[in-house]
Amino acid sequence: MHGIMQGTMWSLRRGKLKNPCVGRERVLSCFECVTSSSPSIGYRGLENTTVSELLRTKEGENRSPLFWCRTDDTVYNAVNLMTQNNIGSLVVVKPGEEKLIAGILTERDYLKKIVVQGRQSKTTKVGEIMTEENKLITVNTDTNILEAMKLMTDNHVRHIPVVKSKVIGMISIVDVVRAVVEQKEEEVKRLKDFIKGEYY
């Protein structure tokens, strides 16, 4: 597991995001993801199910946009974007055209650094409270979903960026658990069919 951990503690200093939305000054959203026409992973077995399949499932359910904000956006605007889209985290990029990754903003960041400390979200910048890039734990598209789940539970995080030379998506513990349950249910169904004699 140590090797997995080393592989996922990835520096995002050179990562970039592209945003097709141009000319807006407020908090924006964009997406780049793997496409798929199916909202279900389908049975692959837990040992063969990767983050890539999970991202394709999210795309099929229209849940895949990679939402983001800038370090100089207000926390209020960022949290408003999260609320409008019913999501628990945002990728944070540095100001400028390059869209270099700066970190992520999560519900936990907001609660611990704004609510508990009594700070004002309308005057506090995202960069002041986000989880910085050097503390990020990431996965890639080839990471097995059980490995992703272990990383999340071992490190007490609920959202992990998916990186393939750049950030291409975000997965949550809910996404991972849903995928594991789907695979387990199909496995049980196949075992029942085998017992009934429907497999030879």
JSON list of C-alpha atoms in Angstrom, two decimals:
[
{"chain": "A", "resi": 1, "resn": "MET", "atom": "CA", "xyz": [0.00, 0.00, 0.00]},
{"chain": "A", "resi": 2, "resn": "HIS", "atom": "CA", "xyz": [2.98, 2.28, 0.55]},
{"chain": "A", "resi": 3, "resn": "GLY", "atom": "CA", "xyz": [3.68, 2.21, -3.19]},
{"chain": "A", "resi": 4, "resn": "ILE", "atom": "CA", "xyz": [0.10, 3.17, -3.95]},
{"chain": "A", "resi": 5, "resn": "MET", "atom": "CA", "xyz": [0.31, 6.03, -1.50]},
{"chain": "A", "resi": 6, "resn": "GLN", "atom": "CA", "xyz": [3.52, 7.32, -3.05]},
{"chain": "A", "resi": 7, "resn": "GLY", "atom": "CA", "xyz": [2.02, 7.13, -6.50]},
{"chain": "A", "resi": 8, "resn": "THR", "atom": "CA", "xyz": [-1.02, 9.13, -5.52]},
{"chain": "A", "resi": 9, "resn": "MET", "atom": "CA", "xyz": [0.70, 11.89, -3.56]},
{"chain": "A", "resi": 10, "resn": "TRP", "atom": "CA", "xyz": [1.19, 13.78, -6.80]},
{"chain": "A", "resi": 11, "resn": "SER", "atom": "CA", "xyz": [2.31, 17.37, -7.14]},
{"chain": "A", "resi": 12, "resn": "LEU", "atom": "CA", "xyz": [-0.04, 19.39, -9.32]},
{"chain": "A", "resi": 13, "resn": "ARG", "atom": "CA", "xyz": [2.20, 22.40, -9.80]},
{"chain": "A", "resi": 14, "resn": "ARG", "atom": "CA", "xyz": [2.32, 21.90, -13.56]},
{"chain": "A", "resi": 15, "resn": "GLY", "atom": "CA", "xyz": [-1.25, 20.70, -13.97]},
{"chain": "A", "resi": 16, "resn": "LYS", "atom": "CA", "xyz": [-3.59, 22.87, -16.02]},
{"chain": "A", "resi": 17, "resn": "LEU", "atom": "CA", "xyz": [-7.31, 23.17, -16.59]},
{"chain": "A", "resi": 18, "resn": "LYS", "atom": "CA", "xyz": [-8.90, 24.51, -19.74]},
{"chain": "A", "resi": 19, "resn": "ASN", "atom": "CA", "xyz": [-12.16, 26.40, -19.54]},
{"chain": "A", "resi": 20, "resn": "PRO", "atom": "CA", "xyz": [-14.29, 26.79, -22.66]},
{"chain": "A", "resi": 21, "resn": "CYS", "atom": "CA", "xyz": [-16.27, 29.51, -20.87]},
{"chain": "A", "resi": 22, "resn": "VAL", "atom": "CA", "xyz": [-14.60, 32.83, -21.67]},
{"chain": "A", "resi": 23, "resn": "GLY", "atom": "CA", "xyz": [-15.28, 36.37, -20.49]},
{"chain": "A", "resi": 24, "resn": "ARG", "atom": "CA", "xyz": [-16.96, 35.71, -17.14]},
{"chain": "A", "resi": 25, "resn": "GLU", "atom": "CA", "xyz": [-15.62, 37.30, -14.00]},
{"chain": "A", "resi": 26, "resn": "ARG", "atom": "CA", "xyz": [-17.65, 35.34, -11.44]},
{"chain": "A", "resi": 27, "resn": "VAL", "atom": "CA", "xyz": [-17.17, 31.79, -10.20]},
{"chain": "A", "resi": 28, "resn": "LEU", "atom": "CA", "xyz": [-17.33, 29.54, -13.24]},
{"chain": "A", "resi": 29, "resn": "SER", "atom": "CA", "xyz": [-17.68, 25.87, -13.98]},
{"chain": "A", "resi": 30, "resn": "CYS", "atom": "CA", "xyz": [-16.27, 23.75, -16.75]},
{"chain": "A", "resi": 31, "resn": "PHE", "atom": "CA", "xyz": [-15.73, 20.11, -17.50]},
{"chain": "A", "resi": 32, "resn": "GLU", "atom": "CA", "xyz": [-13.38, 17.76, -19.26]},
{"chain": "A", "resi": 33, "resn": "CYS", "atom": "CA", "xyz": [-14.19, 14.12, -18.78]},
{"chain": "A", "resi": 34, "resn": "VAL", "atom": "CA", "xyz": [-14.26, 10.70, -20.34]},
{"chain": "A", "resi": 35, "resn": "THR", "atom": "CA", "xyz": [-17.45, 10.24, -22.33]},
{"chain": "A", "resi": 36, "resn": "SER", "atom": "CA", "xyz": [-19.86, 7.35, -22.15]},
{"chain": "A", "resi": 37, "resn": "SER", "atom": "CA", "xyz": [-23.41, 6.59, -23.18]},
{"chain": "A", "resi": 38, "resn": "SER", "atom": "CA", "xyz": [-24.09, 4.25, -20.28]},
{"chain": "A", "resi": 39, "resn": "PRO", "atom": "CA", "xyz": [-25.00, 5.36, -16.74]},
{"chain": "A", "resi": 40, "resn": "SER", "atom": "CA", "xyz": [-23.89, 1.99, -15.33]},
{"chain": "A", "resi": 41, "resn": "ILE", "atom": "CA", "xyz": [-20.41, 0.54, -14.99]},
{"chain": "A", "resi": 42, "resn": "GLY", "atom": "CA", "xyz": [-21.67, -2.93, -15.75]},
{"chain": "A", "resi": 43, "resn": "TYR", "atom": "CA", "xyz": [-20.19, -6.00, -14.12]},
{"chain": "A", "resi": 44, "resn": "ARG", "atom": "CA", "xyz": [-16.41, -6.07, -14.27]},
{"chain": "A", "resi": 45, "resn": "GLY", "atom": "CA", "xyz": [-15.57, -7.44, -10.84]},
{"chain": "A", "resi": 46, "resn": "LEU", "atom": "CA", "xyz": [-14.07, -5.29, -8.10]},
{"chain": "A", "resi": 47, "resn": "GLU", "atom": "CA", "xyz": [-10.50, -6.20, -9.05]},
{"chain": "A", "resi": 48, "resn": "ASN", "atom": "CA", "xyz": [-11.09, -4.88, -12.61]},
{"chain": "A", "resi": 49, "resn": "THR", "atom": "CA", "xyz": [-13.14, -1.76, -11.86]},
{"chain": "A", "resi": 50, "resn": "THR", "atom": "CA", "xyz": [-11.14, 1.45, -12.07]},
{"chain": "A", "resi": 51, "resn": "VAL", "atom": "CA", "xyz": [-11.69, 5.16, -11.54]},
{"chain": "A", "resi": 52, "resn": "SER", "atom": "CA", "xyz": [-11.95, 5.50, -15.32]},
{"chain": "A", "resi": 53, "resn": "GLU", "atom": "CA", "xyz": [-15.15, 3.42, -15.35]},
{"chain": "A", "resi": 54, "resn": "LEU", "atom": "CA", "xyz": [-16.48, 5.42, -12.43]},
{"chain": "A", "resi": 55, "resn": "LEU", "atom": "CA", "xyz": [-15.93, 8.69, -14.35]},
{"chain": "A", "resi": 56, "resn": "ARG", "atom": "CA", "xyz": [-17.71, 7.26, -17.40]},
{"chain": "A", "resi": 57, "resn": "THR", "atom": "CA", "xyz": [-20.67, 6.35, -15.20]},
{"chain": "A", "resi": 58, "resn": "LYS", "atom": "CA", "xyz": [-20.83, 9.88, -13.82]},
{"chain": "A", "resi": 59, "resn": "GLU", "atom": "CA", "xyz": [-20.80, 11.24, -17.36]},
{"chain": "A", "resi": 60, "resn": "GLY", "atom": "CA", "xyz": [-23.69, 8.95, -18.30]},
{"chain": "A", "resi": 61, "resn": "GLU", "atom": "CA", "xyz": [-25.68, 10.30, -15.36]},
{"chain": "A", "resi": 62, "resn": "ASN", "atom": "CA", "xyz": [-24.82, 13.90, -16.28]},
{"chain": "A", "resi": 63, "resn": "ARG", "atom": "CA", "xyz": [-22.93, 14.28, -12.98]},
{"chain": "A", "resi": 64, "resn": "SER", "atom": "CA", "xyz": [-19.46, 14.76, -14.38]},
{"chain": "A", "resi": 65, "resn": "PRO", "atom": "CA", "xyz": [-18.70, 18.48, -14.72]},
{"chain": "A", "resi": 66, "resn": "LEU", "atom": "CA", "xyz": [-15.44, 19.42, -13.06]},
{"chain": "A", "resi": 67, "resn": "PHE", "atom": "CA", "xyz": [-16.50, 22.53, -11.19]},
{"chain": "A", "resi": 68, "resn": "TRP", "atom": "CA", "xyz": [-13.85, 25.02, -10.20]},
{"chain": "A", "resi": 69, "resn": "CYS", "atom": "CA", "xyz": [-13.18, 28.44, -8.76]},
{"chain": "A", "resi": 70, "resn": "ARG", "atom": "CA", "xyz": [-10.17, 30.73, -8.44]},
{"chain": "A", "resi": 71, "resn": "THR", "atom": "CA", "xyz": [-8.05, 31.46, -5.39]},
{"chain": "A", "resi": 72, "resn": "ASP", "atom": "CA", "xyz": [-9.15, 35.10, -5.50]},
{"chain": "A", "resi": 73, "resn": "ASP", "atom": "CA", "xyz": [-12.89, 34.33, -5.61]},
{"chain": "A", "resi": 74, "resn": "THR", "atom": "CA", "xyz": [-14.78, 34.92, -2.39]},
{"chain": "A", "resi": 75, "resn": "VAL", "atom": "CA", "xyz": [-15.68, 31.90, -0.30]},
{"chain": "A", "resi": 76, "resn": "TYR", "atom": "CA", "xyz": [-19.31, 33.02, -0.50]},
{"chain": "A", "resi": 77, "resn": "ASN", "atom": "CA", "xyz": [-19.37, 32.74, -4.32]},
{"chain": "A", "resi": 78, "resn": "ALA", "atom": "CA", "xyz": [-17.57, 29.41, -4.24]},
{"chain": "A", "resi": 79, "resn": "VAL", "atom": "CA", "xyz": [-19.93, 27.91, -1.68]},
{"chain": "A", "resi": 80, "resn": "ASN", "atom": "CA", "xyz": [-22.87, 29.29, -3.63]},
{"chain": "A", "resi": 81, "resn": "LEU", "atom": "CA", "xyz": [-21.63, 27.39, -6.71]},
{"chain": "A", "resi": 82, "resn": "MET", "atom": "CA", "xyz": [-21.31, 24.22, -4.64]},
{"chain": "A", "resi": 83, "resn": "THR", "atom": "CA", "xyz": [-24.84, 24.66, -3.28]},
{"chain": "A", "resi": 84, "resn": "GLN", "atom": "CA", "xyz": [-26.39, 25.33, -6.70]},
{"chain": "A", "resi": 85, "resn": "ASN", "atom": "CA", "xyz": [-24.85, 22.16, -8.10]},
{"chain": "A", "resi": 86, "resn": "ASN", "atom": "CA", "xyz": [-25.29, 19.99, -5.01]},
{"chain": "A", "resi": 87, "resn": "ILE", "atom": "CA", "xyz": [-21.58, 19.17, -4.78]},
{"chain": "A", "resi": 88, "resn": "GLY", "atom": "CA", "xyz": [-19.19, 19.01, -1.84]},
{"chain": "A", "resi": 89, "resn": "SER", "atom": "CA", "xyz": [-15.95, 20.31, -3.36]},
{"chain": "A", "resi": 90, "resn": "LEU", "atom": "CA", "xyz": [-14.40, 22.52, -6.03]},
{"chain": "A", "resi": 91, "resn": "VAL", "atom": "CA", "xyz": [-11.05, 22.40, -7.77]},
{"chain": "A", "resi": 92, "resn": "VAL", "atom": "CA", "xyz": [-9.25, 25.70, -7.10]},
{"chain": "A", "resi": 93, "resn": "VAL", "atom": "CA", "xyz": [-7.10, 27.28, -9.81]},
{"chain": "A", "resi": 94, "resn": "LYS", "atom": "CA", "xyz": [-4.66, 30.16, -9.66]},
{"chain": "A", "resi": 95, "resn": "PRO", "atom": "CA", "xyz": [-5.65, 33.47, -11.33]},
{"chain": "A", "resi": 96, "resn": "GLY", "atom": "CA", "xyz": [-4.54, 33.88, -14.92]},
{"chain": "A", "resi": 97, "resn": "GLU", "atom": "CA", "xyz": [-4.98, 32.23, -18.28]},
{"chain": "A", "resi": 98, "resn": "GLU", "atom": "CA", "xyz": [-2.94, 29.13, -17.45]},
{"chain": "A", "resi": 99, "resn": "LYS", "atom": "CA", "xyz": [-5.45, 27.81, -14.88]},
{"chain": "A", "resi": 100, "resn": "LEU", "atom": "CA", "xyz": [-2.74, 26.20, -12.76]},
{"chain": "A", "resi": 101, "resn": "ILE", "atom": "CA", "xyz": [-4.02, 24.00, -9.96]},
{"chain": "A", "resi": 102, "resn": "ALA", "atom": "CA", "xyz": [-3.85, 25.61, -6.52]},
{"chain": "A", "resi": 103, "resn": "GLY", "atom": "CA", "xyz": [-5.80, 23.09, -4.44]},
{"chain": "A", "resi": 104, "resn": "ILE", "atom": "CA", "xyz": [-9.38, 22.13, -3.63]},
{"chain": "A", "resi": 105, "resn": "LEU", "atom": "CA", "xyz": [-12.14, 23.66, -1.53]},
{"chain": "A", "resi": 106, "resn": "THR", "atom": "CA", "xyz": [-14.38, 21.30, 0.43]},
{"chain": "A", "resi": 107, "resn": "GLU", "atom": "CA", "xyz": [-17.35, 21.59, 2.75]},
{"chain": "A", "resi": 108, "resn": "ARG", "atom": "CA", "xyz": [-15.00, 20.70, 5.59]},
{"chain": "A", "resi": 109, "resn": "ASP", "atom": "CA", "xyz": [-12.71, 23.64, 4.74]},
{"chain": "A", "resi": 110, "resn": "TYR", "atom": "CA", "xyz": [-15.73, 25.95, 4.91]},
{"chain": "A", "resi": 111, "resn": "LEU", "atom": "CA", "xyz": [-16.99, 24.59, 8.23]},
{"chain": "A", "resi": 112, "resn": "LYS", "atom": "CA", "xyz": [-13.60, 24.54, 9.97]},
{"chain": "A", "resi": 113, "resn": "LYS", "atom": "CA", "xyz": [-12.17, 27.80, 8.64]},
{"chain": "A", "resi": 114, "resn": "ILE", "atom": "CA", "xyz": [-15.21, 30.01, 8.19]},
{"chain": "A", "resi": 115, "resn": "VAL", "atom": "CA", "xyz": [-18.12, 28.86, 10.36]},
{"chain": "A", "resi": 116, "resn": "VAL", "atom": "CA", "xyz": [-16.18, 27.70, 13.42]},
{"chain": "A", "resi": 117, "resn": "GLN", "atom": "CA", "xyz": [-13.77, 30.63, 13.32]},
{"chain": "A", "resi": 118, "resn": "GLY", "atom": "CA", "xyz": [-16.56, 33.18, 12.80]},
{"chain": "A", "resi": 119, "resn": "ARG", "atom": "CA", "xyz": [-15.06, 34.59, 9.60]},
{"chain": "A", "resi": 120, "resn": "GLN", "atom": "CA", "xyz": [-17.06, 36.34, 6.88]},
{"chain": "A", "resi": 121, "resn": "SER", "atom": "CA", "xyz": [-17.44, 34.31, 3.69]},
{"chain": "A", "resi": 122, "resn": "LYS", "atom": "CA", "xyz": [-18.14, 37.43, 1.59]},
{"chain": "A", "resi": 123, "resn": "THR", "atom": "CA", "xyz": [-14.79, 38.99, 2.44]},
{"chain": "A", "resi": 124, "resn": "THR", "atom": "CA", "xyz": [-12.60, 35.87, 2.72]},
{"chain": "A", "resi": 125, "resn": "LYS", "atom": "CA", "xyz": [-10.85, 34.60, -0.41]},
{"chain": "A", "resi": 126, "resn": "VAL", "atom": "CA", "xyz": [-10.89, 30.92, -1.36]},
{"chain": "A", "resi": 127, "resn": "GLY", "atom": "CA", "xyz": [-7.08, 30.84, -1.31]},
{"chain": "A", "resi": 128, "resn": "GLU", "atom": "CA", "xyz": [-7.12, 31.59, 2.43]},
{"chain": "A", "resi": 129, "resn": "ILE", "atom": "CA", "xyz": [-9.07, 28.47, 3.40]},
{"chain": "A", "resi": 130, "resn": "MET", "atom": "CA", "xyz": [-8.60, 25.87, 0.63]},
{"chain": "A", "resi": 131, "resn": "THR", "atom": "CA", "xyz": [-6.67, 22.62, 0.97]},
{"chain": "A", "resi": 132, "resn": "GLU", "atom": "CA", "xyz": [-3.42, 23.48, -0.81]},
{"chain": "A", "resi": 133, "resn": "GLU", "atom": "CA", "xyz": [-1.95, 21.47, -3.68]},
{"chain": "A", "resi": 134, "resn": "ASN", "atom": "CA", "xyz": [0.97, 20.12, -1.64]},
{"chain": "A", "resi": 135, "resn": "LYS", "atom": "CA", "xyz": [-1.53, 18.43, 0.71]},
{"chain": "A", "resi": 136, "resn": "LEU", "atom": "CA", "xyz": [-3.70, 16.90, -2.00]},
{"chain": "A", "resi": 137, "resn": "ILE", "atom": "CA", "xyz": [-4.18, 13.18, -2.34]},
{"chain": "A", "resi": 138, "resn": "THR", "atom": "CA", "xyz": [-5.02, 12.18, -5.90]},
{"chain": "A", "resi": 139, "resn": "VAL", "atom": "CA", "xyz": [-5.82, 9.11, -7.97]},
{"chain": "A", "resi": 140, "resn": "ASN", "atom": "CA", "xyz": [-5.42, 8.43, -11.66]},
{"chain": "A", "resi": 141, "resn": "THR", "atom": "CA", "xyz": [-7.81, 6.83, -14.13]},
{"chain": "A", "resi": 142, "resn": "ASP", "atom": "CA", "xyz": [-6.18, 3.41, -13.69]},
{"chain": "A", "resi": 143, "resn": "THR", "atom": "CA", "xyz": [-6.56, 3.34, -9.90]},
{"chain": "A", "resi": 144, "resn": "ASN", "atom": "CA", "xyz": [-8.75, 0.46, -8.70]},
{"chain": "A", "resi": 145, "resn": "ILE", "atom": "CA", "xyz": [-11.88, 1.62, -6.87]},
{"chain": "A", "resi": 146, "resn": "LEU", "atom": "CA", "xyz": [-10.97, -0.42, -3.78]},
{"chain": "A", "resi": 147, "resn": "GLU", "atom": "CA", "xyz": [-7.58, 1.33, -3.68]},
{"chain": "A", "resi": 148, "resn": "ALA", "atom": "CA", "xyz": [-9.36, 4.68, -4.05]},
{"chain": "A", "resi": 149, "resn": "MET", "atom": "CA", "xyz": [-11.70, 3.79, -1.19]},
{"chain": "A", "resi": 150, "resn": "LYS", "atom": "CA", "xyz": [-8.76, 2.81, 1.03]},
{"chain": "A", "resi": 151, "resn": "LEU", "atom": "CA", "xyz": [-6.97, 6.08, 0.28]},
{"chain": "A", "resi": 152, "resn": "MET", "atom": "CA", "xyz": [-10.07, 8.06, 1.18]},
{"chain": "A", "resi": 153, "resn": "THR", "atom": "CA", "xyz": [-10.78, 6.21, 4.40]},
{"chain": "A", "resi": 154, "resn": "ASP", "atom": "CA", "xyz": [-7.13, 6.06, 5.53]},
{"chain": "A", "resi": 155, "resn": "ASN", "atom": "CA", "xyz": [-6.71, 9.80, 4.99]},
{"chain": "A", "resi": 156, "resn": "HIS", "atom": "CA", "xyz": [-10.20, 10.85, 6.16]},
{"chain": "A", "resi": 157, "resn": "VAL", "atom": "CA", "xyz": [-11.06, 12.62, 2.90]},
{"chain": "A", "resi": 158, "resn": "ARG", "atom": "CA", "xyz": [-14.30, 12.49, 0.97]},
{"chain": "A", "resi": 159, "resn": "HIS", "atom": "CA", "xyz": [-13.21, 14.03, -2.33]},
{"chain": "A", "resi": 160, "resn": "ILE", "atom": "CA", "xyz": [-10.19, 13.17, -4.48]},
{"chain": "A", "resi": 161, "resn": "PRO", "atom": "CA", "xyz": [-9.12, 14.78, -7.76]},
{"chain": "A", "resi": 162, "resn": "VAL", "atom": "CA", "xyz": [-8.54, 12.41, -10.67]},
{"chain": "A", "resi": 163, "resn": "VAL", "atom": "CA", "xyz": [-5.30, 13.22, -12.50]},
{"chain": "A", "resi": 164, "resn": "LYS", "atom": "CA", "xyz": [-4.09, 12.19, -15.92]},
{"chain": "A", "resi": 165, "resn": "SER", "atom": "CA", "xyz": [-1.29, 14.69, -16.62]},
{"chain": "A", "resi": 166, "resn": "LYS", "atom": "CA", "xyz": [-3.89, 17.26, -15.52]},
{"chain": "A", "resi": 167, "resn": "VAL", "atom": "CA", "xyz": [-7.01, 17.16, -13.37]},
{"chain": "A", "resi": 168, "resn": "ILE", "atom": "CA", "xyz": [-9.82, 15.57, -15.40]},
{"chain": "A", "resi": 169, "resn": "GLY", "atom": "CA", "xyz": [-12.41, 14.96, -12.70]},
{"chain": "A", "resi": 170, "resn": "MET", "atom": "CA", "xyz": [-13.28, 14.63, -9.05]},
{"chain": "A", "resi": 171, "resn": "ILE", "atom": "CA", "xyz": [-14.66, 11.57, -7.27]},
{"chain": "A", "resi": 172, "resn": "SER", "atom": "CA", "xyz": [-16.32, 11.36, -3.89]},
{"chain": "A", "resi": 173, "resn": "ILE", "atom": "CA", "xyz": [-16.62, 8.58, -1.36]},
{"chain": "A", "resi": 174, "resn": "VAL", "atom": "CA", "xyz": [-20.28, 8.32, -2.40]},
{"chain": "A", "resi": 175, "resn": "ASP", "atom": "CA", "xyz": [-19.24, 7.63, -6.00]},
{"chain": "A", "resi": 176, "resn": "VAL", "atom": "CA", "xyz": [-16.82, 4.92, -4.88]},
{"chain": "A", "resi": 177, "resn": "VAL", "atom": "CA", "xyz": [-19.24, 3.23, -2.47]},
{"chain": "A", "resi": 178, "resn": "ARG", "atom": "CA", "xyz": [-21.97, 3.26, -5.13]},
{"chain": "A", "resi": 179, "resn": "ALA", "atom": "CA", "xyz": [-19.62, 1.53, -7.59]},
{"chain": "A", "resi": 180, "resn": "VAL", "atom": "CA", "xyz": [-18.54, -1.08, -5.02]},
{"chain": "A", "resi": 181, "resn": "VAL", "atom": "CA", "xyz": [-22.16, -1.85, -4.10]},
{"chain": "A", "resi": 182, "resn": "GLU", "atom": "CA", "xyz": [-23.10, -2.19, -7.78]},
{"chain": "A", "resi": 183, "resn": "GLN", "atom": "CA", "xyz": [-20.29, -4.68, -8.38]},
{"chain": "A", "resi": 184, "resn": "LYS", "atom": "CA", "xyz": [-21.13, -6.66, -5.22]},
{"chain": "A", "resi": 185, "resn": "GLU", "atom": "CA", "xyz": [-24.82, -6.86, -6.11]},
{"chain": "A", "resi": 186, "resn": "GLU", "atom": "CA", "xyz": [-24.02, -8.18, -9.58]},
{"chain": "A", "resi": 187, "resn": "GLU", "atom": "CA", "xyz": [-21.57, -10.67, -8.09]},
{"chain": "A", "resi": 188, "resn": "VAL", "atom": "CA", "xyz": [-24.25, -12.00, -5.72]},
{"chain": "A", "resi": 189, "resn": "LYS", "atom": "CA", "xyz": [-26.75, -12.23, -8.60]},
{"chain": "A", "resi": 190, "resn": "ARG", "atom": "CA", "xyz": [-24.28, -14.25, -10.67]},
{"chain": "A", "resi": 191, "resn": "LEU", "atom": "CA", "xyz": [-23.59, -16.62, -7.77]},
{"chain": "A", "resi": 192, "resn": "LYS", "atom": "CA", "xyz": [-27.33, -17.16, -7.28]},
{"chain": "A", "resi": 193, "resn": "ASP", "atom": "CA", "xyz": [-27.76, -17.87, -10.99]},
{"chain": "A", "resi": 194, "resn": "PHE", "atom": "CA", "xyz": [-24.87, -20.32, -10.82]},
{"chain": "A", "resi": 195, "resn": "ILE", "atom": "CA", "xyz": [-26.45, -22.15, -7.87]},
{"chain": "A", "resi": 196, "resn": "LYS", "atom": "CA", "xyz": [-29.77, -22.34, -9.75]},
{"chain": "A", "resi": 197, "resn": "GLY", "atom": "CA", "xyz": [-27.95, -24.01, -12.62]},
{"chain": "A", "resi": 198, "resn": "GLU", "atom": "CA", "xyz": [-28.23, -21.15, -15.10]},
{"chain": "A", "resi": 199, "resn": "TYR", "atom": "CA", "xyz": [-24.48, -21.30, -15.74]},
{"chain": "A", "resi": 200, "resn": "TYR", "atom": "CA", "xyz": [-22.77, -24.45, -17.09]}
]
